[in-house]
CSV table of C-alpha atoms and ligand atoms in Angstrom, one decimal:
chain,number,residue,atom,x,y,z
A,1,MET,CA,-6.4,-31.6,-11.1
A,2,PRO,CA,-6.9,-28.5,-10.1
A,3,SER,CA,-11.0,-28.0,-11.4
A,4,THR,CA,-11.6,-24.3,-11.4
A,5,ASP,CA,-10.0,-21.3,-12.5
A,6,PHE,CA,-9.3,-19.4,-9.1
A,7,GLU,CA,-7.6,-23.1,-8.8
A,8,ARG,CA,-5.7,-23.1,-12.4
A,9,GLN,CA,-4.1,-19.1,-11.5
A,10,ILE,CA,-2.9,-20.5,-8.3
A,11,GLU,CA,-1.4,-22.7,-9.6
A,12,GLN,CA,0.3,-21.2,-12.2
A,13,VAL,CA,1.5,-18.5,-10.0
A,14,ALA,CA,2.9,-20.4,-7.3
A,15,HIS,CA,4.8,-22.6,-10.4
A,16,LEU,CA,6.4,-19.3,-11.4
A,17,MET,CA,6.8,-18.5,-7.7
A,18,GLN,CA,9.3,-21.6,-7.4
A,19,ASN,CA,11.4,-20.7,-10.3
A,20,SER,CA,11.5,-16.7,-8.8
A,21,ASP,CA,14.5,-15.6,-5.8
A,22,SER,CA,12.6,-12.1,-6.0
A,23,ILE,CA,9.2,-10.5,-5.7
A,24,LEU,CA,8.2,-7.3,-5.9
A,25,PHE,CA,4.5,-7.0,-4.2
A,26,ILE,CA,2.9,-3.5,-4.7
A,27,THR,CA,0.4,-3.2,-2.8
A,28,GLY,CA,-2.8,-0.7,-2.0
A,29,ALA,CA,-5.6,0.5,0.1
A,30,GLY,CA,-7.6,-3.0,-0.9
A,31,ILE,CA,-5.3,-5.0,0.4
A,32,SER,CA,-5.6,-3.8,3.8
A,33,ALA,CA,-10.0,-3.1,3.1
A,34,GLU,CA,-10.3,-6.6,4.8
A,35,SER,CA,-9.4,-5.2,7.9
A,36,GLY,CA,-11.7,-4.0,7.9
A,37,LEU,CA,-10.6,-0.1,7.0
A,38,PRO,CA,-12.2,2.2,3.6
A,39,THR,CA,-10.5,2.4,0.3
A,40,TYR,CA,-9.3,5.6,-0.8
A,41,ARG,CA,-11.9,5.1,-3.9
A,42,GLY,CA,-14.8,2.7,-4.8
A,43,ILE,CA,-18.1,1.0,-3.5
A,44,SER,CA,-17.5,3.2,0.4
A,45,GLY,CA,-14.0,5.0,-0.7
A,46,LEU,CA,-13.1,7.5,1.5
A,47,TYR,CA,-13.7,10.0,-1.9
A,48,ASN,CA,-16.6,8.9,-3.3
A,49,ASP,CA,-18.4,12.6,-1.2
A,50,GLN,CA,-16.4,14.5,-2.9
A,51,HIS,CA,-17.4,17.5,-1.1
A,52,THR,CA,-16.4,17.6,2.7
A,53,GLU,CA,-18.3,19.6,5.5
A,54,ASP,CA,-15.5,23.1,5.4
A,55,GLY,CA,-17.4,23.3,1.7
A,56,VAL,CA,-13.3,21.9,0.2
A,57,ARG,CA,-12.1,18.4,-1.7
A,58,ILE,CA,-11.3,16.3,-0.3
A,59,GLU,CA,-8.3,16.3,-1.7
A,60,GLU,CA,-7.3,20.5,-1.0
A,61,ALA,CA,-8.1,18.7,3.7
A,62,LEU,CA,-5.1,16.6,2.3
A,63,SER,CA,-3.4,18.9,0.6
A,64,GLY,CA,1.0,20.4,1.2
A,65,SER,CA,-0.3,24.1,0.6
A,66,MET,CA,-3.6,23.5,3.3
A,67,MET,CA,-1.5,22.1,5.6
A,68,GLN,CA,0.2,25.3,5.7
A,69,THR,CA,-2.4,27.9,5.4
A,70,ARG,CA,-5.0,25.7,7.9
A,71,PRO,CA,-3.0,23.3,9.1
A,72,GLU,CA,-6.2,22.3,11.7
A,73,ILE,CA,-8.5,21.3,8.3
A,74,THR,CA,-6.4,18.5,7.4
A,75,TRP,CA,-5.5,17.8,11.0
A,76,LYS,CA,-8.7,17.3,11.3
A,77,TYR,CA,-10.0,15.3,8.0
A,78,MET,CA,-6.6,13.3,8.4
A,79,ALA,CA,-7.9,12.8,12.9
A,80,GLN,CA,-10.8,12.0,10.4
A,81,MET,CA,-9.0,8.7,8.4
A,82,GLU,CA,-7.6,7.3,11.5
A,83,ALA,CA,-10.4,7.3,13.6
A,84,ALA,CA,-11.7,4.6,10.4
A,85,PHE,CA,-8.5,2.7,11.0
A,86,ARG,CA,-8.2,2.7,15.0
A,87,GLY,CA,-8.3,-0.1,16.5
A,88,LYS,CA,-7.8,-2.0,13.2
A,89,SER,CA,-5.6,-5.1,13.1
A,90,TYR,CA,-3.6,-6.3,9.8
A,91,ASN,CA,-4.8,-9.3,7.7
A,92,ARG,CA,-3.7,-13.1,6.4
A,93,ALA,CA,-2.9,-11.2,3.1
A,94,HIS,CA,-0.2,-8.7,4.7
A,95,GLU,CA,0.8,-12.0,7.0
A,96,VAL,CA,1.2,-14.1,4.2
A,97,ILE,CA,3.6,-11.5,2.4
A,98,ALA,CA,5.6,-11.7,5.4
A,99,LEU,CA,6.3,-15.1,5.5
A,100,LEU,CA,7.3,-15.1,2.0
A,101,GLU,CA,11.0,-14.0,2.9
A,102,SER,CA,11.2,-17.8,4.3
A,103,LYS,CA,10.9,-18.7,1.0
A,104,PHE,CA,12.9,-15.7,-1.6
A,105,GLU,CA,15.9,-14.6,-1.6
A,106,ARG,CA,14.6,-10.8,-1.6
A,107,VAL,CA,11.0,-9.7,-1.3
A,108,CYS,CA,9.8,-5.7,-1.6
A,109,VAL,CA,6.9,-4.0,-1.0
A,110,LEU,CA,6.4,-1.2,-2.0
A,111,THR,CA,2.6,0.5,-0.5
A,112,GLN,CA,1.0,3.2,-1.3
A,113,ASN,CA,-0.3,2.5,2.7
A,114,VAL,CA,-0.5,4.6,5.6
A,115,ASP,CA,-1.4,2.2,8.0
A,116,GLY,CA,2.1,1.0,8.6
A,117,PHE,CA,0.3,-3.1,8.0
A,118,HIS,CA,3.4,-4.7,6.8
A,119,HIS,CA,5.4,-3.8,9.3
A,120,LYS,CA,3.7,-4.7,12.0
A,121,ALA,CA,2.5,-8.7,10.3
A,122,GLY,CA,6.6,-8.7,10.1
A,123,SER,CA,7.9,-7.2,6.5
A,124,THR,CA,11.2,-6.6,6.4
A,125,ASN,CA,11.8,-4.6,3.1
A,126,VAL,CA,9.6,-2.3,3.4
A,127,ILE,CA,9.0,1.6,1.3
A,128,ASP,CA,6.0,2.8,2.3
A,129,ILE,CA,6.1,5.4,-0.5
A,130,HIS,CA,3.3,7.8,1.3
A,131,GLY,CA,4.6,7.5,5.2
A,132,ASN,CA,2.7,6.5,8.1
A,133,MET,CA,0.2,7.9,9.8
A,134,ASN,CA,1.3,7.2,13.4
A,135,ASP,CA,5.0,9.1,12.2
A,136,LEU,CA,4.8,12.9,13.5
A,137,LEU,CA,7.0,15.5,12.2
A,138,CYS,CA,7.5,18.7,13.7
A,139,LEU,CA,7.6,21.1,10.9
A,140,SER,CA,9.9,23.5,13.0
A,141,CYS,CA,12.8,21.8,15.5
A,142,ARG,CA,12.3,18.7,12.7
A,143,TYR,CA,11.8,15.9,15.5
A,144,GLU,CA,10.0,13.0,14.1
A,145,THR,CA,7.9,10.9,16.8
A,146,SER,CA,5.5,7.7,16.4
A,147,VAL,CA,2.4,7.2,17.7
A,148,PRO,CA,0.7,4.3,18.4
A,149,ASP,CA,-3.0,6.1,17.6
A,150,TYR,CA,-4.0,9.9,17.6
A,151,SER,CA,-6.0,9.0,20.4
A,152,GLY,CA,-3.8,10.9,23.3
A,153,VAL,CA,-3.0,13.0,20.7
A,154,GLU,CA,-4.5,17.1,20.4
A,155,ILE,CA,-5.6,17.7,17.8
A,156,PRO,CA,-3.4,19.8,15.7
A,157,PRO,CA,-0.1,18.1,17.5
A,158,ILE,CA,1.8,20.7,19.4
A,159,CYS,CA,5.7,19.5,19.9
A,160,THR,CA,7.0,18.5,23.2
A,161,ASN,CA,10.5,19.5,22.4
A,162,CYS,CA,10.3,23.3,21.0
A,163,GLY,CA,5.6,23.8,20.9
A,164,GLY,CA,5.9,23.5,17.9
A,165,GLN,CA,3.6,22.3,14.9
A,166,MET,CA,3.9,19.1,14.1
A,167,ARG,CA,2.2,17.2,10.5
A,168,PRO,CA,1.9,13.6,9.7
A,169,ASP,CA,5.0,11.8,8.3
A,170,VAL,CA,3.2,11.5,4.7
A,171,VAL,CA,2.8,12.5,1.3
A,172,LEU,CA,0.1,15.0,0.9
A,173,PHE,CA,-1.6,16.4,-2.3
A,174,GLU,CA,0.6,18.3,-4.6
A,175,GLU,CA,3.8,17.0,-1.6
A,176,MET,CA,6.9,15.5,-3.4
A,177,LEU,CA,8.3,11.9,-2.5
A,178,SER,CA,10.9,11.2,-0.2
A,179,THR,CA,14.1,10.9,-2.0
A,180,ARG,CA,15.2,8.8,0.4
A,181,LYS,CA,12.1,6.6,-0.6
A,182,THR,CA,12.9,6.9,-4.3
A,183,THR,CA,16.3,6.1,-3.6
A,184,HIS,CA,15.4,3.1,-2.2
A,185,LEU,CA,12.8,2.0,-4.7
A,186,ASN,CA,15.7,2.5,-7.2
A,187,GLN,CA,18.2,0.2,-5.6
A,188,GLU,CA,15.4,-1.9,-5.2
A,189,PHE,CA,14.8,-1.8,-8.8
A,190,GLN,CA,18.4,-2.2,-9.9
A,191,LYS,CA,18.7,-5.4,-8.5
A,192,GLY,CA,15.4,-6.1,-10.7
A,193,PHE,CA,12.5,-8.4,-9.4
A,194,ASP,CA,11.5,-11.6,-11.4
A,195,MET,CA,7.8,-10.7,-10.4
A,196,VAL,CA,5.6,-8.2,-9.7
A,197,PHE,CA,2.9,-8.2,-7.7
A,198,SER,CA,0.0,-5.4,-8.2
A,199,VAL,CA,-2.2,-6.2,-4.7
A,200,GLY,CA,-5.1,-3.9,-3.8
A,201,THR,CA,-4.7,-0.5,-5.4
A,202,THR,CA,-6.3,1.1,-9.0
A,203,SER,CA,-2.3,2.7,-9.8
A,204,VAL,CA,-3.1,6.0,-10.0
A,205,PHE,CA,0.1,7.3,-9.7
A,206,PRO,CA,2.8,7.2,-12.1
A,207,TYR,CA,5.4,5.8,-9.3
A,208,ILE,CA,3.1,3.0,-9.4
A,209,ALA,CA,1.2,1.7,-12.8
A,210,HIS,CA,5.4,1.6,-14.1
A,211,PRO,CA,6.7,-1.6,-12.6
A,212,VAL,CA,4.1,-2.8,-13.6
A,213,VAL,CA,3.5,-1.8,-17.4
A,214,ALA,CA,8.1,-2.4,-17.5
A,215,ALA,CA,7.7,-6.0,-16.0
A,216,TYR,CA,5.0,-6.5,-18.7
A,217,HIS,CA,7.1,-4.9,-21.4
A,218,ALA,CA,10.2,-6.7,-20.8
A,219,ASN,CA,8.8,-10.5,-20.1
A,220,ILE,CA,9.0,-10.9,-16.5
A,221,PRO,CA,5.7,-12.7,-14.9
A,222,THR,CA,3.7,-9.6,-14.1
A,223,ILE,CA,0.2,-10.5,-11.6
A,224,GLU,CA,-2.3,-8.8,-9.8
A,225,ILE,CA,-5.1,-9.4,-7.3
A,226,ASN,CA,-8.1,-7.2,-7.5
A,227,PRO,CA,-12.2,-8.1,-8.3
A,228,ASP,CA,-12.5,-5.0,-10.3
A,229,ARG,CA,-10.0,-4.3,-13.4
A,230,THR,CA,-7.7,-1.0,-13.2
A,231,GLU,CA,-4.8,1.4,-14.7
A,232,VAL,CA,-2.4,-1.4,-14.9
A,233,SER,CA,-5.3,-4.4,-15.6
A,234,GLU,CA,-4.8,-4.7,-19.3
A,235,PHE,CA,-0.4,-5.3,-18.6
A,236,VAL,CA,-0.2,-8.6,-16.6
A,237,HIS,CA,0.0,-12.2,-17.4
A,238,ILE,CA,-2.5,-13.5,-14.7
A,239,LYS,CA,-5.1,-10.9,-13.4
A,240,ILE,CA,-7.0,-12.4,-10.4
A,241,ALA,CA,-10.0,-11.6,-10.1
A,242,GLU,CA,-10.8,-11.9,-6.2
A,243,LYS,CA,-9.6,-10.6,-2.8
A,244,ALA,CA,-6.2,-10.4,-1.4
A,245,VAL,CA,-6.7,-12.9,1.2
A,246,ALA,CA,-8.5,-15.4,0.1
A,247,THR,CA,-5.7,-15.2,-2.8
A,248,LEU,CA,-2.6,-15.0,-1.7
A,249,ASN,CA,-3.6,-17.7,1.2
A,250,ALA,CA,-4.6,-20.0,-1.0
A,251,ILE,CA,-1.1,-19.6,-2.7
A,252,TRP,CA,0.3,-20.0,0.6
A,253,MET,CA,-1.4,-23.2,1.5
A,254,TYR,CA,-0.4,-24.5,-3.1
A,255,LEU,CA,3.2,-23.2,-1.6
A,256,ASN,CA,3.6,-25.2,1.2
A,257,ARG,CA,1.2,-28.8,0.1
A,258,SER,CA,2.8,-31.6,0.7
A,259,THR,CA,4.0,-32.9,-2.7
A,260,PRO,CA,3.5,-37.6,-2.4
B,301,OAD,P1,-8.0,2.3,-4.2
B,301,OAD,O1,-8.6,2.6,-3.3
B,301,OAD,O2,-7.5,4.2,-5.0
B,301,OAD,O3,-8.1,1.4,-4.7
B,301,OAD,C1,-8.4,0.5,-4.6
B,301,OAD,C2,-8.4,-0.7,-5.1
B,301,OAD,O4,-8.7,-2.5,-4.4
B,301,OAD,C3,-9.6,-0.9,-5.6
B,301,OAD,O5,-8.6,-1.6,-7.7
B,301,OAD,C4,-10.4,-2.1,-5.7
B,301,OAD,O6,-10.3,-3.1,-6.5
B,301,OAD,C5,-9.6,-3.1,-4.8
B,301,OAD,N1,-9.7,-3.2,-3.5
B,301,OAD,C6,-11.3,-3.1,-3.0
B,301,OAD,N2,-10.9,-4.4,-1.8
B,301,OAD,C7,-10.0,-5.8,-2.6
B,301,OAD,C8,-9.0,-7.0,-1.5
B,301,OAD,N3,-10.8,-7.7,-0.4
B,301,OAD,N4,-8.6,-7.6,-2.3
B,301,OAD,C9,-8.3,-6.8,-3.4
B,301,OAD,N5,-8.2,-5.5,-4.0
B,301,OAD,C10,-9.6,-5.0,-3.3
B,301,OAD,O7,-6.7,2.5,-3.2
B,301,OAD,P2,-5.4,3.3,-3.8
B,301,OAD,O8,-4.7,2.5,-5.0
B,301,OAD,O9,-4.0,2.4,-3.0
B,301,OAD,O10,-2.5,8.6,-1.8
B,301,OAD,O11,-5.0,4.9,-4.0
B,301,OAD,C11,-3.9,4.7,-4.3
B,301,OAD,C12,-3.9,6.4,-2.9
B,301,OAD,O12,-5.5,7.4,-3.5
B,301,OAD,C13,-3.9,6.3,-1.6
B,301,OAD,O13,-2.2,6.1,-1.1
B,301,OAD,C14,-3.8,7.4,-1.5
B,301,OAD,C15,-4.8,7.7,-2.6
B,301,OAD,O14,-5.3,9.4,-3.0
B,301,OAD,C16,-2.0,9.8,-0.6
B,301,OAD,O15,-3.0,10.2,0.1
B,301,OAD,C17,-1.4,10.3,-1.4
C-alpha cells in the first residue's frame, strides 16, 4: 500500500503511463539544475541579477540585435554561460526519459535547454527548440560546426572556412524559432500524445505552455514535475511538487517493479 502523497502520485502517474503509447516531455532549466547548471529564474537564476557589468540587461546582451551590432557582448555572456555548464553532464532524470523509449511506442522531448543533455543521455526524438550552444554557425558562409565546449575557442569565434563571424546556433531574444524545428513539432502534435509531462520549466513561452494547456482541455493526462508553481500548474491533472531526479527515478522504479 502506498504510504505517502508522493508514492500515491507516482503510482497514479505510472498507471496512466501503462495505458499510454505516446508521451511528450516538455523540459526546461530545472531538469538540468541537479546536474549543477544554473536556472534562468528563481534561486541562483541567471536573470536575477538584471543588469550586466556592461550596463545592459542580460536579455539585451543575449539578443539578436546585440549579436548583429556588438557580437562581442553577446559572446561574452554566452561564454560565461558556457563556462557555468562546462564539465557538467546529464543526470538520472534525462537518463530515465531516454530509457522510457524502450517502453513506449513514441517518446518525444521538447526542450528549451541548450545544454544538449537529452541527446547525450540517449533520447532520439528531441526537439531542442532553442538550439544547442555547442553548435556554431558562420554568419557569412553558413558553415556549421560543433564544439565539445568553448575551451579552445577564440571568443568571438572566427569561421575556419571563410574567416567570417560565427554565432552560437541558439535562439536569442527577439529571434524567431527555427522553422525546421517548429515543423517537426507540428508533425509530432498531429500524431498526438496520450500523456504530456512538463518538467522543470516556468513555461513563460506560449509554445511551451500551450501544449500542456491544450492537452489538459482535451482531457489528455497532464503532469507537472516542479517544486514551484508555474504558468501551467493550474492546467495539470497531477502536480508533483518534487525535484525531477527523484520523481522520474521513482516512476522508472515503479514501472519496473516485479509484480508478485
Ligand atoms: P526557468 O529558470 O525559468 O525555470 C526553471 C524551473 O525549474 C523553475 O520553475 C524551478 O522551480 C524549476 N526547478 C528548479 N530545480 C528543479 C528540479 N530539481 N526539478 C524540477 N524542477 C526544478 O527555466 P526555463 O523555464 O527553462 O530561453 O526558461 C525558459 C527559457 O527562458 C530558457 O530556455 C531561456 C530563458 O529565456 C532563451 O534563452 C531563449
